[in-house]
mmCIF file of C-alpha atoms in Angstrom:
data_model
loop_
_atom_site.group_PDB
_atom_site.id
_atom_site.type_symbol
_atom_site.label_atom_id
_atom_site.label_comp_id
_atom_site.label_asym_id
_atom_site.label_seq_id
_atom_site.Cartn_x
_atom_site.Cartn_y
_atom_site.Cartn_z
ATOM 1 C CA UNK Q 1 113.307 -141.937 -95.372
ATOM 2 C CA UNK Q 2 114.168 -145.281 -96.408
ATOM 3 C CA UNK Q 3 117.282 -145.192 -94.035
ATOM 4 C CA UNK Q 4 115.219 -145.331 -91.266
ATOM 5 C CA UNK Q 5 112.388 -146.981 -92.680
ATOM 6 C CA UNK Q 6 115.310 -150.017 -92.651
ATOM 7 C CA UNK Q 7 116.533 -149.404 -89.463
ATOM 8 C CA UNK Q 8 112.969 -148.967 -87.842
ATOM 9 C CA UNK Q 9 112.465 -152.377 -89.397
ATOM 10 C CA UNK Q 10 115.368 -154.256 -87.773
ATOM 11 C CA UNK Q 11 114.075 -152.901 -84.784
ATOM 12 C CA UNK Q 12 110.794 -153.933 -85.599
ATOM 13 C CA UNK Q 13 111.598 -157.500 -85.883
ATOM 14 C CA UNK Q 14 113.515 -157.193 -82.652
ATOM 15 C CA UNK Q 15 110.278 -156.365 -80.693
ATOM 16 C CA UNK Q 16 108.392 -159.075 -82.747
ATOM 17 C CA UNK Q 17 110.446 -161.917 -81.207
ATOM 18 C CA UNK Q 18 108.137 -163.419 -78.669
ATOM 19 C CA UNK Q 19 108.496 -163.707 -74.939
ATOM 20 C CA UNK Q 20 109.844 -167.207 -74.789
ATOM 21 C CA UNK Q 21 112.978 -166.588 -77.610
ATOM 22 C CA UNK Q 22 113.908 -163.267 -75.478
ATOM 23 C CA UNK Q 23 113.809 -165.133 -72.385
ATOM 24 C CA UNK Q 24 115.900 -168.013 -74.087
ATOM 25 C CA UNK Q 25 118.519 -165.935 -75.346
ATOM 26 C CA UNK Q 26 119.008 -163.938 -71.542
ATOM 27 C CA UNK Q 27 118.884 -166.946 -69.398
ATOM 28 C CA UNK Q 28 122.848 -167.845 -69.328
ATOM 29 C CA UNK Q 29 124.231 -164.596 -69.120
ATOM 30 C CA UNK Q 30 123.119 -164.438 -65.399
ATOM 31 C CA UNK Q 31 125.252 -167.360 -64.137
ATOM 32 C CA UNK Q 32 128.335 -166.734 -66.141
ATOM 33 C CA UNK Q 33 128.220 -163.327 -64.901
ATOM 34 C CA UNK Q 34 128.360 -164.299 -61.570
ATOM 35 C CA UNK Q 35 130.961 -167.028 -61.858
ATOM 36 C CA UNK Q 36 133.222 -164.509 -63.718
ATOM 37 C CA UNK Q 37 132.621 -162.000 -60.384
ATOM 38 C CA UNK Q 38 133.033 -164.324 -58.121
ATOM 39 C CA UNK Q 39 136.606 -165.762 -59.267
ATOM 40 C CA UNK Q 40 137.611 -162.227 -59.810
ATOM 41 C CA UNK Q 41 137.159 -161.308 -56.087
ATOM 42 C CA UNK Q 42 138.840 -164.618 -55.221
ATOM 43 C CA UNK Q 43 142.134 -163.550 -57.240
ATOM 44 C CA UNK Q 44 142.245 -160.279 -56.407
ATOM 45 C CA UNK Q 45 142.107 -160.958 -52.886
ATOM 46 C CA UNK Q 46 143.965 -164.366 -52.422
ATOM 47 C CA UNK Q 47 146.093 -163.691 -55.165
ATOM 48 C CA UNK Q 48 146.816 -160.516 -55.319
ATOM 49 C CA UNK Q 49 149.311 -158.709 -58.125
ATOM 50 C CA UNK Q 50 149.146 -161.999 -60.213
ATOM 51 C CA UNK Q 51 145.851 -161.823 -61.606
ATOM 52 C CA UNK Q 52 145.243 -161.001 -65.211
ATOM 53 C CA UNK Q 53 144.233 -157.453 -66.357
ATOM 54 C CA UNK Q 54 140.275 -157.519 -66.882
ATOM 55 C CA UNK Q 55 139.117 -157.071 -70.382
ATOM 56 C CA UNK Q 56 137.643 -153.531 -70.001
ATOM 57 C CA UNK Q 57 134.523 -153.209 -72.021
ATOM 58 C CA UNK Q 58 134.556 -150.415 -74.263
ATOM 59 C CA UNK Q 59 131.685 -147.731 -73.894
ATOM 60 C CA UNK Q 60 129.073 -147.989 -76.938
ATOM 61 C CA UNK Q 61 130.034 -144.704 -78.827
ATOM 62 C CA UNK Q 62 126.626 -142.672 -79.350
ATOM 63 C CA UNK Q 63 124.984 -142.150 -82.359
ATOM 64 C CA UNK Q 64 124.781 -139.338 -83.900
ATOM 65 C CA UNK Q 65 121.824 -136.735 -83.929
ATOM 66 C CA UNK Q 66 119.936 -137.372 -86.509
ATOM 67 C CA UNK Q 67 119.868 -134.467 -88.670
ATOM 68 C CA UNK Q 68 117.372 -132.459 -90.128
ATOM 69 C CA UNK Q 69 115.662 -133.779 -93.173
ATOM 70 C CA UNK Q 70 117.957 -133.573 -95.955
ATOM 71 C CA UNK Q 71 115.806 -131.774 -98.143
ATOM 72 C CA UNK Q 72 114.557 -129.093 -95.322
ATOM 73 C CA UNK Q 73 118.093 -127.660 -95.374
ATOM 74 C CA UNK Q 74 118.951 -124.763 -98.225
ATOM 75 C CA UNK Q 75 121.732 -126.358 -99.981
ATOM 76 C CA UNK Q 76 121.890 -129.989 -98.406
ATOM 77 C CA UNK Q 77 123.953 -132.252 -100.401
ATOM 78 C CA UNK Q 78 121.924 -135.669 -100.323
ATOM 79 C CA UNK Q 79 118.869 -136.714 -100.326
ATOM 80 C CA UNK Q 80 116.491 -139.366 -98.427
ATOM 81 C CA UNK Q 81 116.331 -142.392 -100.313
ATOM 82 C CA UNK Q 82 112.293 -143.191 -101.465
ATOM 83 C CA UNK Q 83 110.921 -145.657 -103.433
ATOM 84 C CA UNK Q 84 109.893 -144.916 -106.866
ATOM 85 C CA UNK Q 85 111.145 -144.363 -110.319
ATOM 86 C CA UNK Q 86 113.100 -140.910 -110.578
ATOM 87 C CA UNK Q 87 114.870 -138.995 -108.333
ATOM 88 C CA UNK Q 88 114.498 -135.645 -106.407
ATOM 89 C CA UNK Q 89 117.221 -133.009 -106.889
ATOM 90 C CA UNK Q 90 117.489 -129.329 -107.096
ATOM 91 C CA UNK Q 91 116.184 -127.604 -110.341
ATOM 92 C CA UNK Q 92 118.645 -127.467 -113.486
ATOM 93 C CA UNK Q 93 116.420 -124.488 -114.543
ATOM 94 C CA UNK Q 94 114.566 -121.589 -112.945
ATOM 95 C CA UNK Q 95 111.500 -118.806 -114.390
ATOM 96 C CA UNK Q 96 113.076 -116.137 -111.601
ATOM 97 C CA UNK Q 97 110.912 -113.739 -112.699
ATOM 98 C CA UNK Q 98 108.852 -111.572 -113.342
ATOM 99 C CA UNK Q 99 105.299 -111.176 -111.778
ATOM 100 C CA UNK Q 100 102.727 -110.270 -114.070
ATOM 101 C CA UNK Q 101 105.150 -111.043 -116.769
ATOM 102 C CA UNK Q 102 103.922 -113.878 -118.424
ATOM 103 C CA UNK Q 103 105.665 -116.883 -115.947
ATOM 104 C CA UNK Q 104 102.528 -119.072 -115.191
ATOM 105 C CA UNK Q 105 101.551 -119.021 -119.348
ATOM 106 C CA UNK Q 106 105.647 -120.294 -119.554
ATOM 107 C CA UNK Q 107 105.967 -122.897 -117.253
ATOM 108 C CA UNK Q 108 102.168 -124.438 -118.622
ATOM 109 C CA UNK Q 109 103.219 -124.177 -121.799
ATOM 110 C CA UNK Q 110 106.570 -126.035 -121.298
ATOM 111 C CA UNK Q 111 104.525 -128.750 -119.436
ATOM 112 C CA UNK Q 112 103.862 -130.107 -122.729
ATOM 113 C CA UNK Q 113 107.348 -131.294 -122.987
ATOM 114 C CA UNK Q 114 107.943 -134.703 -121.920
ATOM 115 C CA UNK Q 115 111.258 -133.993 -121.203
ATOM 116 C CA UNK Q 116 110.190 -130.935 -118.607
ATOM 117 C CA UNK Q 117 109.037 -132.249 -114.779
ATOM 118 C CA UNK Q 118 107.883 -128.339 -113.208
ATOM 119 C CA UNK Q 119 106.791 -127.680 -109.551
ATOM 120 C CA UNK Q 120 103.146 -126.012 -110.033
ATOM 121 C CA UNK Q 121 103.935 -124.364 -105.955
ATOM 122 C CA UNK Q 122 106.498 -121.495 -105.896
ATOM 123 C CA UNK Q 123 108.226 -122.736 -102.851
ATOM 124 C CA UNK Q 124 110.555 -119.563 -103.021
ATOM 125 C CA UNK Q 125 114.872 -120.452 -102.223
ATOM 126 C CA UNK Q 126 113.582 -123.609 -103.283
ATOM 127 C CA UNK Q 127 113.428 -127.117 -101.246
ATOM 128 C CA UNK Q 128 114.737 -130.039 -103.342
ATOM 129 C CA UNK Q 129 111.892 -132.095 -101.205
ATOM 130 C CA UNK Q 130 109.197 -130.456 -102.922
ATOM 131 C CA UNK Q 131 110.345 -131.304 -106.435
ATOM 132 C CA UNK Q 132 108.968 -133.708 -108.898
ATOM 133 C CA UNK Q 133 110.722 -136.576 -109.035
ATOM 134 C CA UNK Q 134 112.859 -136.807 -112.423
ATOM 135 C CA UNK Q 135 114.328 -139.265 -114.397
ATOM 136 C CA UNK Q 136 117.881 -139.238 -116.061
ATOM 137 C CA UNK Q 137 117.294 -136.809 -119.431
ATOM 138 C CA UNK Q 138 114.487 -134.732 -118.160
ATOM 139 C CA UNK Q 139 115.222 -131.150 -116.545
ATOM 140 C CA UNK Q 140 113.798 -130.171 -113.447
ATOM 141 C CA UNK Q 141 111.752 -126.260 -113.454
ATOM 142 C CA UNK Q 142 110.566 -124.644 -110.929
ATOM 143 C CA UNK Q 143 109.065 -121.307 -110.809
ATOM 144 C CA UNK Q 144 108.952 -117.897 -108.381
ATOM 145 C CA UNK Q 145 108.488 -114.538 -109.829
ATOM 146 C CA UNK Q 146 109.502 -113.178 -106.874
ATOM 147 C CA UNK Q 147 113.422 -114.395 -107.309
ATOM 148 C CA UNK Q 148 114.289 -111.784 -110.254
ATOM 149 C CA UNK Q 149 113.943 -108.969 -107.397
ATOM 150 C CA UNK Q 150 114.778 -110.588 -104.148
ATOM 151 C CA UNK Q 151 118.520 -109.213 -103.037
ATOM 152 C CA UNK Q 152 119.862 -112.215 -102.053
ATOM 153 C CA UNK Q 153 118.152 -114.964 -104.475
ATOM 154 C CA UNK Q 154 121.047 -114.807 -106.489
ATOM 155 C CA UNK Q 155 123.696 -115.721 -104.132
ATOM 156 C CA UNK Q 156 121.283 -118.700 -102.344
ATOM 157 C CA UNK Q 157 120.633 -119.911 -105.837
ATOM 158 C CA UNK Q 158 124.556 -119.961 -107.260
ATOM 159 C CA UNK Q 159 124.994 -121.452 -103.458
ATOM 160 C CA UNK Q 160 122.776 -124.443 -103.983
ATOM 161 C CA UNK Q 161 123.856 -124.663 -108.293
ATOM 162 C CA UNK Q 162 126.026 -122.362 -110.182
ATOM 163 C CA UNK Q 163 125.123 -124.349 -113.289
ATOM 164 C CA UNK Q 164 121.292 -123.149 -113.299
ATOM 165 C CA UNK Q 165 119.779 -121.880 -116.154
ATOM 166 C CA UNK Q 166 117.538 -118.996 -115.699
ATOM 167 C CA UNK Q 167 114.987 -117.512 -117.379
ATOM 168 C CA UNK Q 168 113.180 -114.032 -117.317
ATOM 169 C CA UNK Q 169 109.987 -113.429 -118.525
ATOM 170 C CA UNK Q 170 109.274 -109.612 -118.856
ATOM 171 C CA UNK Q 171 107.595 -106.833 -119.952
ATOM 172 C CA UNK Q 172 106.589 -103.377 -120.236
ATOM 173 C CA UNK Q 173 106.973 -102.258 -117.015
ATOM 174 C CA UNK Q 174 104.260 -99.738 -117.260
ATOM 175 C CA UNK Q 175 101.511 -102.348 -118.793
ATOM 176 C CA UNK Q 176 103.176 -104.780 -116.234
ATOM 177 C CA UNK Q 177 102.632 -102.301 -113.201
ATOM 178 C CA UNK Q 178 98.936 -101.674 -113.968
ATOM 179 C CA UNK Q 179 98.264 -105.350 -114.155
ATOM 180 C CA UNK Q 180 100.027 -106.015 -110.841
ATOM 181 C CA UNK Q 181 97.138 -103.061 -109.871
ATOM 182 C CA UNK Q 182 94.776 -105.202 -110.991
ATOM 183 C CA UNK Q 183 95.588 -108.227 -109.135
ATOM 184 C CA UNK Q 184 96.208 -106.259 -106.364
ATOM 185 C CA UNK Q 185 93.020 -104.435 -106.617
ATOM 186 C CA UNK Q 186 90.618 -108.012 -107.200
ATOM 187 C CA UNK Q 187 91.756 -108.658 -103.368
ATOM 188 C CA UNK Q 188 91.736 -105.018 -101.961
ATOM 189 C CA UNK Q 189 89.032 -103.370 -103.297
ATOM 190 C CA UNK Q 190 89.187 -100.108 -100.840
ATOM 191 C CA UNK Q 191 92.928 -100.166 -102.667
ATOM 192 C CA UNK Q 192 93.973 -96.251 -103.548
ATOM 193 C CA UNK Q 193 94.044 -95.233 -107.026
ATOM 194 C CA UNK Q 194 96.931 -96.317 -109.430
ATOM 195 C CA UNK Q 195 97.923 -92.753 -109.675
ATOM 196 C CA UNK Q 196 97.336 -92.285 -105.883
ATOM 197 C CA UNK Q 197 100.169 -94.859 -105.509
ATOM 198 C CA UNK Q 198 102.617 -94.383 -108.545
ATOM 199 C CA UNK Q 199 103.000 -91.018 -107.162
ATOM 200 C CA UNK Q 200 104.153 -88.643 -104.721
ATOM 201 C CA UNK Q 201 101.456 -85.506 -104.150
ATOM 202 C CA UNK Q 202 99.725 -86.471 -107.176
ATOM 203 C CA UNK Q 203 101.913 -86.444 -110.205
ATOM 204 C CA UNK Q 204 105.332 -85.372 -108.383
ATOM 205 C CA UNK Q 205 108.116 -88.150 -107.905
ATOM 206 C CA UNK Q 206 108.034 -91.549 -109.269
ATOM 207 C CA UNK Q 207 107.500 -93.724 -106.000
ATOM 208 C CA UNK Q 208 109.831 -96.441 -106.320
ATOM 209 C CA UNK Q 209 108.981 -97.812 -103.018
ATOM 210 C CA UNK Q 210 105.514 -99.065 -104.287
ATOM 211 C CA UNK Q 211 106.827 -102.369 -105.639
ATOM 212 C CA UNK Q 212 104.643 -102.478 -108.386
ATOM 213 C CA UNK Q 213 106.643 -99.515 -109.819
ATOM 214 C CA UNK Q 214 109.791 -101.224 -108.247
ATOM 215 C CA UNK Q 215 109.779 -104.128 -110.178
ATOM 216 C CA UNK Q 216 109.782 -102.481 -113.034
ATOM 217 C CA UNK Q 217 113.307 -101.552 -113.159
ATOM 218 C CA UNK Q 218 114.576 -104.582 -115.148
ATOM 219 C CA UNK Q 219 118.096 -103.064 -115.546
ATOM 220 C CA UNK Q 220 118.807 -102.573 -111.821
ATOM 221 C CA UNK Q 221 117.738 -106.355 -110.543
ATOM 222 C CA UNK Q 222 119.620 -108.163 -113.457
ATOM 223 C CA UNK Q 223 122.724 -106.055 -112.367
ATOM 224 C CA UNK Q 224 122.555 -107.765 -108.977
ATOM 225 C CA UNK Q 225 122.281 -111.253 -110.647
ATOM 226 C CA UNK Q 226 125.310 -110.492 -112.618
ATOM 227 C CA UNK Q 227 127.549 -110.415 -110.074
ATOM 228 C CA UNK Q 228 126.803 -114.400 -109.281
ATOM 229 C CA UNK Q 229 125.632 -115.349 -112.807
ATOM 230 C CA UNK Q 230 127.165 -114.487 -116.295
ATOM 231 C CA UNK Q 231 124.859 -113.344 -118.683
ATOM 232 C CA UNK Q 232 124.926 -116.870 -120.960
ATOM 233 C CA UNK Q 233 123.074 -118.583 -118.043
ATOM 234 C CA UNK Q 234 120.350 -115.992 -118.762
ATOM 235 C CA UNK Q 235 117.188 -116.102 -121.672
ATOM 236 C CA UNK Q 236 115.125 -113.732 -121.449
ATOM 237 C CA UNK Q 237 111.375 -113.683 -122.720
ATOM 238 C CA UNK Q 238 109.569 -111.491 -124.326
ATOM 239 C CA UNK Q 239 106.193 -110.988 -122.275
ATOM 240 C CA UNK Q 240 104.417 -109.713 -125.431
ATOM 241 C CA UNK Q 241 105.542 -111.992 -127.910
ATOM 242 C CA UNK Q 242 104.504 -115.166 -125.772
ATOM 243 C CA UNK Q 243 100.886 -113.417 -126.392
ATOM 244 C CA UNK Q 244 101.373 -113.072 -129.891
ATOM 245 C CA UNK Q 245 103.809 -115.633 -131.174
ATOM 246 C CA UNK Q 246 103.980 -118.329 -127.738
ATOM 247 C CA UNK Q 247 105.414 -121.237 -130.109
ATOM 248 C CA UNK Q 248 108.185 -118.737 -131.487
ATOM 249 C CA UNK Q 249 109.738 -117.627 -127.449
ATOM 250 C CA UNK Q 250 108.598 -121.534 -125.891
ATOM 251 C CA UNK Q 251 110.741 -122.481 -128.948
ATOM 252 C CA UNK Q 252 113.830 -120.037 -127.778
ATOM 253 C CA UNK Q 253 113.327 -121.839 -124.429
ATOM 254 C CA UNK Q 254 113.662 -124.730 -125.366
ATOM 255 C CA UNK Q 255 116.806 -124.645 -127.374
ATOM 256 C CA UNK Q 256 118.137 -122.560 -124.596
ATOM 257 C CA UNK Q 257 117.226 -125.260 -122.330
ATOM 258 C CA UNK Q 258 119.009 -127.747 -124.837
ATOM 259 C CA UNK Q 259 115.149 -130.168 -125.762
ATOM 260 C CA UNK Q 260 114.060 -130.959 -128.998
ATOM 261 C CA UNK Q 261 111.735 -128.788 -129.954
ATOM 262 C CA UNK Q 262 108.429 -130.375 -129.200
ATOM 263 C CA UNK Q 263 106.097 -127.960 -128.242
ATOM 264 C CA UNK Q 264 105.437 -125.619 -131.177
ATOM 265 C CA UNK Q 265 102.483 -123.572 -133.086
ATOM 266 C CA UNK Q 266 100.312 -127.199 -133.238
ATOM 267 C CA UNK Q 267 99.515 -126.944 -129.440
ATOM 268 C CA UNK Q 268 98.067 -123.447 -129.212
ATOM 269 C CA UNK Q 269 95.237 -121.043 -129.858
ATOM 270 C CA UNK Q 270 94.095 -117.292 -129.369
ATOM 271 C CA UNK Q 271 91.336 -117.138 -126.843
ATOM 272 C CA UNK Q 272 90.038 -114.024 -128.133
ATOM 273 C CA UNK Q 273 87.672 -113.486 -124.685
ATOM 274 C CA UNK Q 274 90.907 -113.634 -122.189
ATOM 275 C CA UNK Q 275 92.833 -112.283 -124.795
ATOM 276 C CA UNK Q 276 95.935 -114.795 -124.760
ATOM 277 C CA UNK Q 277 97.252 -117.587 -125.963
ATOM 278 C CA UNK Q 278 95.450 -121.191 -124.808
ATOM 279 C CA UNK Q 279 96.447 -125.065 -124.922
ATOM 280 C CA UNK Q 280 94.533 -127.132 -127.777
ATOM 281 C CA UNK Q 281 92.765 -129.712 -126.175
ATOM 282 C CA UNK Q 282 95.372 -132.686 -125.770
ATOM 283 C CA UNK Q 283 94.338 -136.430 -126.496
ATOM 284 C CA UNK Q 284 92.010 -137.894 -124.695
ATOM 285 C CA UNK Q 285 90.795 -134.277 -122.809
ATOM 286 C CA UNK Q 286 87.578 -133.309 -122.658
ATOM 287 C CA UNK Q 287 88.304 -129.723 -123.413
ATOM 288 C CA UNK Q 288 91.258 -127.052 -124.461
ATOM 289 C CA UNK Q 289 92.975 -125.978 -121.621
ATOM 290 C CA UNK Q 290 93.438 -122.341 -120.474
ATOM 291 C CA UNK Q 291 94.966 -120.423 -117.270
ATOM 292 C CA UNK Q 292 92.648 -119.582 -114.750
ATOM 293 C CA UNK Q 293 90.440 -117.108 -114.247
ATOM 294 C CA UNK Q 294 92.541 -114.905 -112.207
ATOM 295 C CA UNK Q 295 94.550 -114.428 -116.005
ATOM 296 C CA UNK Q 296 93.464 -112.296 -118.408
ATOM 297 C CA UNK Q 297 91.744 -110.125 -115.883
ATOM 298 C CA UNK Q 298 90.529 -106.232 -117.210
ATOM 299 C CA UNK Q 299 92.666 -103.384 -116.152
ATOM 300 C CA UNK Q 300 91.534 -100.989 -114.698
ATOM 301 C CA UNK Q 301 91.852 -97.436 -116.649
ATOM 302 C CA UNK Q 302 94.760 -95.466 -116.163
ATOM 303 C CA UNK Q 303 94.567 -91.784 -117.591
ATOM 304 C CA UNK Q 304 96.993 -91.133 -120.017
ATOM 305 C CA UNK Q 305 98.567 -88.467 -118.902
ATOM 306 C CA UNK Q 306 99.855 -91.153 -115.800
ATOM 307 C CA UNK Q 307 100.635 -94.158 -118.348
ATOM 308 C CA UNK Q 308 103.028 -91.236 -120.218
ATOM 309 C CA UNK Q 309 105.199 -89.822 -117.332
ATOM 310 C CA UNK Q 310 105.894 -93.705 -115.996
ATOM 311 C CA UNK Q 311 106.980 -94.340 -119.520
ATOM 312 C CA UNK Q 312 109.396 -91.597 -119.327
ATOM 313 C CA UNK Q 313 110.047 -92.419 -116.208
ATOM 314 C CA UNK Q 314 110.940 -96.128 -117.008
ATOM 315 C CA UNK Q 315 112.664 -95.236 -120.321
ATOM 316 C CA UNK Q 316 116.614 -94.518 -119.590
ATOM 317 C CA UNK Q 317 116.274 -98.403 -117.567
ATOM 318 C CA UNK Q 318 114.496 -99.523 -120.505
ATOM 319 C CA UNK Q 319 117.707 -98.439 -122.691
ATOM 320 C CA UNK Q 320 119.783 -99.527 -119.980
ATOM 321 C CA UNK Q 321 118.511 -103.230 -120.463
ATOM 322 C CA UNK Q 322 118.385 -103.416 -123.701
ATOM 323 C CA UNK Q 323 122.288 -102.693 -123.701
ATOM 324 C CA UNK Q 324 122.388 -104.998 -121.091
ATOM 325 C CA UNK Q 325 120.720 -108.367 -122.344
ATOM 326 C CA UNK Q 326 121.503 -107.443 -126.010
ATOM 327 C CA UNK Q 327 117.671 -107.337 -127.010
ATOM 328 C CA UNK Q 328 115.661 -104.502 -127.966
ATOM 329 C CA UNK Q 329 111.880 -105.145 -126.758
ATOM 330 C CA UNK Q 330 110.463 -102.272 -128.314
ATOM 331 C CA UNK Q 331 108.535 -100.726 -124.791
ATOM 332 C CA UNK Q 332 109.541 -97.385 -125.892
#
């Protein structure tokens, strides 16, 4: 903090001064003070009811705690000052969601944009001391899949910045489930079956409490954002189309986001093997760049008759946000 970095200085030249100033600067106050006792005593005692009030000293008033670090707090209204060009400050724009819908391809793909400073972390309810530092004209993004289903994400985030803009990448929740699997499965290989877990006693109920399935329900999380956010704050992205068309929806984000529309069809290309959309090679690279290898991974296979009663399943919240968000994605 460059608050205290100053004060820590003063202080610092303080206990630089050498021996011999210090001891120069103390040496009267000794005698005076005992002059100033001694005719005190004399007038109180030989003298007494004529002697002048004595000037009470006042007591040095404390200083305060220092509190936390400003950008530790949720919600703290300043920052530290720190050197170098740009400042720190809370995100004007948010990917809230969802996993496995297409976020991390997003937020690379707006990286292009010099107008776009991103956090690559997913610091989840956000710490402004994390951010990259931003200069006036550029928009601050951060992104955390997890947001778009948390319960109270909305009311931290319209807490900290009503004005956000947010943005919701999704998906067929059915293809989206299975690749949540997947990821799931690369870590946990003794992992149950999809089926096993989709579920109850085999192909009863639809168990909502695997969160896989859970986030799924598009309809029922963007309700709860609703009641902090109105729907203009929201654009909503089209999992499958950032595949197929990424320059069309990273053009929808960026008028929605209010940039000139840099990033467009020039900057990509179809990796065929991962079987999405990569960056062209940018001046001065060595090579095209691509998301890692944890994207793009196979799924594992899901008998049909599974992949057909979760699309049933999910179809009425399908509808539901459609109606909702004004956009049919065409998952039915």
């Amino acid at each position: 903090m460059a608050g205290s970095g100053g004060l820590g200085g003063g202080a610092g030249d303080l206990q630089g001064a050498g021996p011999g100033q210090g001891t120069a600067l103390r040496a009267p106050r000794a005698p005076l003070a005992l002059i100033a006792l001694l005719l005190g005593a004399y007038c109180l005692f030989a003298l007494p009811g004529r002697c002048p009030p004595v000037p009470r000293t006042p007591a040095p008033v404390p200083a305060p705690a220092e509190p936390p670090h400003a950008s530790r707090r949720l919600g703290a209204p300043g920052l530290p000052v720190a050197s170098g060009p740009g400042r720190r400050r809370f995100p004007q724009a948010l990917i809230v969601g969802v996993k496995k819908g297409g976020t991390r391809a997003l937020l690379e793909f707006l990286r292009l944009h010099p107008d776009v400073r991103a956090l690559g972390s997913e610091p989840h309810f956000f710490d402004r001391g994390l951010m990259p530092r931003t200069l006036d004209g550029q928009i601050t993004m951060e992104k955390t899949p997890s947001y778009f289903v948390t319960q109270e994400a909305p009311g931290r985030i319209h807490g900290m910045s009503p004005d956000t803009k947010l943005i919701v990448v999704v998906r067929n929740p059915v293809t989206r489930a299975i690749s949540d699997y997947a990821q799931t499965l690369s870590k946990t290989p003794g992992l149950p079956s999809f089926r096993a877990l989709a579920f109850r006693h085999g192909l009863g109920p639809v168990d909502t409490a695997w969160s896989a399935v859970r986030i799924g329900l598009y309809a029922q999380h963007l309700d709860n954002w609703l009641r902090h956010f109105p729907l203009s704050h929201f654009l909503f992205v089209s999992g499958e189309r950032l595949v197929t068309d990424p320059a069309g929806e990273v053009g929808r984000v960026q008028d929605f986001l209010g940039l000139k529309r840099v990033v467009t069809d020039k900057h990509f290309y179809f990796n065929a093997t991962k079987g999405f959309p990569c960056l062209k090679k940018a001046q001065g690279s060595g090579r095209p760049r691509c998301l890692g290898k944890s994207k793009g991974r196979p799924h594992p296979r899901v008998p049909e008759a599974v992949v057909q009663r979760l699309q049933a399943f999910y179809r009425p919240f399908n509808r539901k946000f459609y109606q909702m968000t004004g956009q049919d994605f065409g998952w039915d």
